[in-house]
Amino acid sequence: VGSGGATLAGQVVFRFCAAGSRLENLRIQASCPGGAVDLKSVTGDVTLEGCDISNDASAGIVFEGCYGETAINRCVVRGCKFDGLGMHMLKGKSTHRGVVVITDSTFEDNGYDGMYLGDPRFRVSLVRTRVSRNRRHGIFVRGTELEQQESTVAENGQEDLHREAFAPGRGQSAASSAAPRA
């Protein structure tokens, strides 16, 4: 979906079978309570390429209960009320596993964390990605495996990289709760 730098004023939602879905060269400006790009219970691989994503009412990109690989390439996620990327804890089937590879992207100027990684079933890799100037943590990791290569996490309001042990029942993503996480 998308080419030629089109602007979408609204939310992009993927549900269930989205194998092979691709968003390319879109500017997504949302003002909605879910993620600007909202992936819930998606089975299959999804690619976001060259997108500029913001959401003045909630999070930028939200994952809940997904299964498969998501590639985020050359995207900018900024100016979101809550997290730039929110990975919700243990939504979906317990057998679901996911991989998110983020390359040559930027997560900046978001209201909570640049990235909230709270699902231990996921592995996230950052390659040449910048996470900066987010109000709270650059990256908040709660149970998710995180790898970084040639990436910069700096100039965030609190810790650039905050890690906590996974504990079921803790740490709902900002997009699912109006109350800040501890």
Short mmCIF file of C-alpha atoms in Angstrom, two decimals:
data_model
loop_
_atom_site.label_atom_id
_atom_site.label_comp_id
_atom_site.label_asym_id
_atom_site.label_seq_id
_atom_site.Cartn_x
_atom_site.Cartn_y
_atom_site.Cartn_z
CA VAL A 1 0.00 0.00 0.00
CA GLY A 2 1.26 3.48 -0.78
CA SER A 3 3.84 4.97 -3.06
CA GLY A 4 4.94 8.42 -4.09
CA GLY A 5 4.91 9.93 -0.60
CA ALA A 6 1.15 10.06 0.03
CA THR A 7 -0.21 11.33 3.37
CA LEU A 8 -2.77 9.27 5.26
CA ALA A 9 -4.66 11.16 7.98
CA GLY A 10 -5.84 8.25 10.10
CA GLN A 11 -4.96 4.83 11.44
CA VAL A 12 -3.65 1.76 9.57
CA VAL A 13 -4.90 -1.47 11.16
CA PHE A 14 -3.74 -5.01 10.42
CA ARG A 15 -5.69 -7.91 11.93
CA PHE A 16 -5.07 -11.65 11.72
CA CYS A 17 -3.73 -12.83 8.35
CA ALA A 18 -1.62 -10.07 6.86
CA ALA A 19 1.09 -12.19 5.24
CA GLY A 20 3.09 -10.15 2.77
CA SER A 21 1.52 -6.81 3.72
CA ARG A 22 3.65 -3.77 2.96
CA LEU A 23 3.29 -0.05 3.72
CA GLU A 24 5.69 2.01 1.65
CA ASN A 25 6.46 5.74 1.40
CA LEU A 26 3.46 6.87 3.43
CA ARG A 27 3.14 9.68 5.90
CA ILE A 28 0.71 8.43 8.56
CA GLN A 29 -0.68 11.17 10.80
CA ALA A 30 -3.07 9.66 13.33
CA SER A 31 -5.11 11.13 16.13
CA CYS A 32 -6.63 7.95 17.55
CA PRO A 33 -6.54 5.90 20.77
CA GLY A 34 -4.78 2.88 19.15
CA GLY A 35 -1.47 2.84 17.34
CA ALA A 36 -1.10 4.87 14.15
CA VAL A 37 0.01 1.51 12.72
CA ASP A 38 -1.83 -1.10 14.76
CA LEU A 39 -0.83 -4.76 14.35
CA LYS A 40 -3.06 -7.08 16.37
CA SER A 41 -2.98 -10.88 16.15
CA VAL A 42 -1.25 -10.62 12.78
CA THR A 43 0.00 -13.92 11.38
CA GLY A 44 2.61 -13.47 8.68
CA ASP A 45 5.32 -11.05 7.64
CA VAL A 46 4.72 -7.30 7.43
CA THR A 47 7.04 -4.56 6.06
CA LEU A 48 6.99 -0.83 6.77
CA GLU A 49 9.35 0.96 4.37
CA GLY A 50 10.11 4.69 4.15
CA CYS A 51 7.16 5.75 6.31
CA ASP A 52 6.83 8.84 8.56
CA ILE A 53 4.52 7.94 11.47
CA SER A 54 2.97 10.09 14.21
CA ASN A 55 -0.03 9.91 16.55
CA ASP A 56 -0.95 12.87 18.76
CA ALA A 57 -3.46 10.77 20.77
CA SER A 58 -1.54 7.53 21.44
CA ALA A 59 1.37 5.35 20.21
CA GLY A 60 3.05 5.15 16.81
CA ILE A 61 3.39 1.42 16.07
CA VAL A 62 1.63 -1.14 18.29
CA PHE A 63 2.17 -4.93 18.34
CA GLU A 64 -0.28 -7.23 20.13
CA GLY A 65 -0.15 -11.00 19.78
CA CYS A 66 1.58 -11.07 16.41
CA TYR A 67 3.34 -14.04 14.83
CA GLY A 68 5.95 -13.70 12.10
CA GLU A 69 8.58 -11.18 11.08
CA THR A 70 8.08 -7.45 10.85
CA ALA A 71 10.62 -5.31 9.02
CA ILE A 72 10.73 -1.57 9.70
CA ASN A 73 13.11 0.07 7.21
CA ARG A 74 13.96 3.75 6.76
CA CYS A 75 11.01 4.90 8.89
CA VAL A 76 10.67 7.88 11.24
CA VAL A 77 8.33 7.54 14.23
CA ARG A 78 7.99 10.83 16.09
CA GLY A 79 5.69 13.11 18.00
CA CYS A 80 3.52 10.35 19.45
CA LYS A 81 1.65 11.04 22.69
CA PHE A 82 2.81 7.75 24.19
CA ASP A 83 5.44 5.26 22.90
CA GLY A 84 6.93 5.41 19.43
CA LEU A 85 6.72 1.60 19.33
CA GLY A 86 4.69 -0.34 21.89
CA MET A 87 4.93 -4.11 22.16
CA HIS A 88 2.17 -5.27 24.47
CA MET A 89 2.85 -7.97 26.99
CA LEU A 90 1.49 -11.45 26.30
CA LYS A 91 -1.49 -10.61 24.15
CA GLY A 92 -2.46 -13.32 21.66
CA LYS A 93 -1.68 -17.05 21.73
CA SER A 94 1.11 -18.27 24.00
CA THR A 95 2.65 -20.18 21.07
CA HIS A 96 3.09 -17.05 18.94
CA ARG A 97 6.66 -15.88 18.39
CA GLY A 98 7.80 -12.78 16.58
CA VAL A 99 10.84 -11.04 15.18
CA VAL A 100 11.07 -7.31 14.55
CA VAL A 101 14.04 -6.00 12.55
CA ILE A 102 14.36 -2.20 12.54
CA THR A 103 16.92 -0.79 10.09
CA ASP A 104 18.00 2.78 9.28
CA SER A 105 15.08 4.24 11.25
CA THR A 106 14.49 6.97 13.85
CA PHE A 107 12.27 7.05 16.96
CA GLU A 108 12.28 10.55 18.45
CA ASP A 109 10.32 13.14 20.41
CA ASN A 110 7.72 10.69 21.73
CA GLY A 111 5.77 11.31 24.95
CA TYR A 112 6.81 8.14 26.81
CA ASP A 113 9.46 5.71 25.54
CA GLY A 114 10.92 5.64 22.07
CA MET A 115 10.33 1.89 22.22
CA TYR A 116 8.52 -0.16 24.86
CA LEU A 117 9.47 -3.84 24.41
CA GLY A 118 7.33 -5.84 26.82
CA ASP A 119 6.65 -9.23 25.23
CA PRO A 120 9.18 -12.02 25.94
CA ARG A 121 8.01 -13.97 22.87
CA PHE A 122 9.66 -11.38 20.60
CA ARG A 123 13.20 -10.74 19.44
CA VAL A 124 13.98 -7.19 18.32
CA SER A 125 17.05 -6.16 16.31
CA LEU A 126 18.08 -2.54 15.75
CA VAL A 127 20.48 -1.86 12.90
CA ARG A 128 21.74 1.70 12.28
CA THR A 129 18.74 3.09 14.15
CA ARG A 130 18.53 6.23 16.29
CA VAL A 131 16.33 6.50 19.40
CA SER A 132 16.52 10.00 20.89
CA ARG A 133 14.79 12.86 22.67
CA ASN A 134 11.94 10.73 24.02
CA ARG A 135 10.36 12.05 27.21
CA ARG A 136 11.04 8.97 29.33
CA HIS A 137 13.33 6.10 28.29
CA GLY A 138 14.87 5.66 24.87
CA ILE A 139 14.15 1.92 25.03
CA PHE A 140 12.28 0.21 27.88
CA VAL A 141 12.93 -3.55 27.76
CA ARG A 142 10.79 -5.90 29.85
CA GLY A 143 11.52 -9.48 28.85
CA THR A 144 12.09 -8.98 25.12
CA GLU A 145 15.39 -10.05 23.55
CA LEU A 146 17.10 -6.93 22.14
CA GLU A 147 20.11 -6.77 19.82
CA GLN A 148 21.71 -3.53 18.62
CA GLN A 149 24.16 -3.00 15.77
CA GLU A 150 25.58 0.43 14.96
CA SER A 151 22.59 2.10 16.63
CA THR A 152 22.42 5.20 18.83
CA VAL A 153 20.20 5.57 21.89
CA ALA A 154 20.85 9.00 23.43
CA GLU A 155 19.45 12.25 24.83
CA ASN A 156 16.31 10.73 26.32
CA GLY A 157 14.57 12.11 29.44
CA GLN A 158 15.53 9.25 31.75
CA GLU A 159 17.66 6.20 31.01
CA ASP A 160 18.56 5.64 27.38
CA LEU A 161 18.17 1.87 27.86
CA HIS A 162 16.08 0.67 30.81
CA ARG A 163 15.79 -3.08 31.52
CA GLU A 164 13.45 -4.89 33.89
CA ALA A 165 12.83 -8.59 34.43
CA PHE A 166 9.64 -9.95 32.92
CA ALA A 167 6.81 -10.46 35.41
CA PRO A 168 3.33 -11.42 34.15
CA GLY A 169 0.68 -8.82 34.90
CA ARG A 170 3.05 -5.84 34.91
CA GLY A 171 3.73 -3.10 32.43
CA GLN A 172 0.89 -2.64 30.02
CA SER A 173 1.86 -0.50 27.08
CA ALA A 174 0.97 3.18 27.17
CA ALA A 175 -1.41 2.67 24.25
CA SER A 176 -3.55 0.31 26.33
CA SER A 177 -3.64 2.32 29.53
CA ALA A 178 -3.83 6.00 30.28
CA ALA A 179 -1.75 5.53 33.43
CA PRO A 180 2.05 5.66 33.04
CA ARG A 181 3.99 2.44 33.63
CA ALA A 182 6.18 2.21 36.69
#
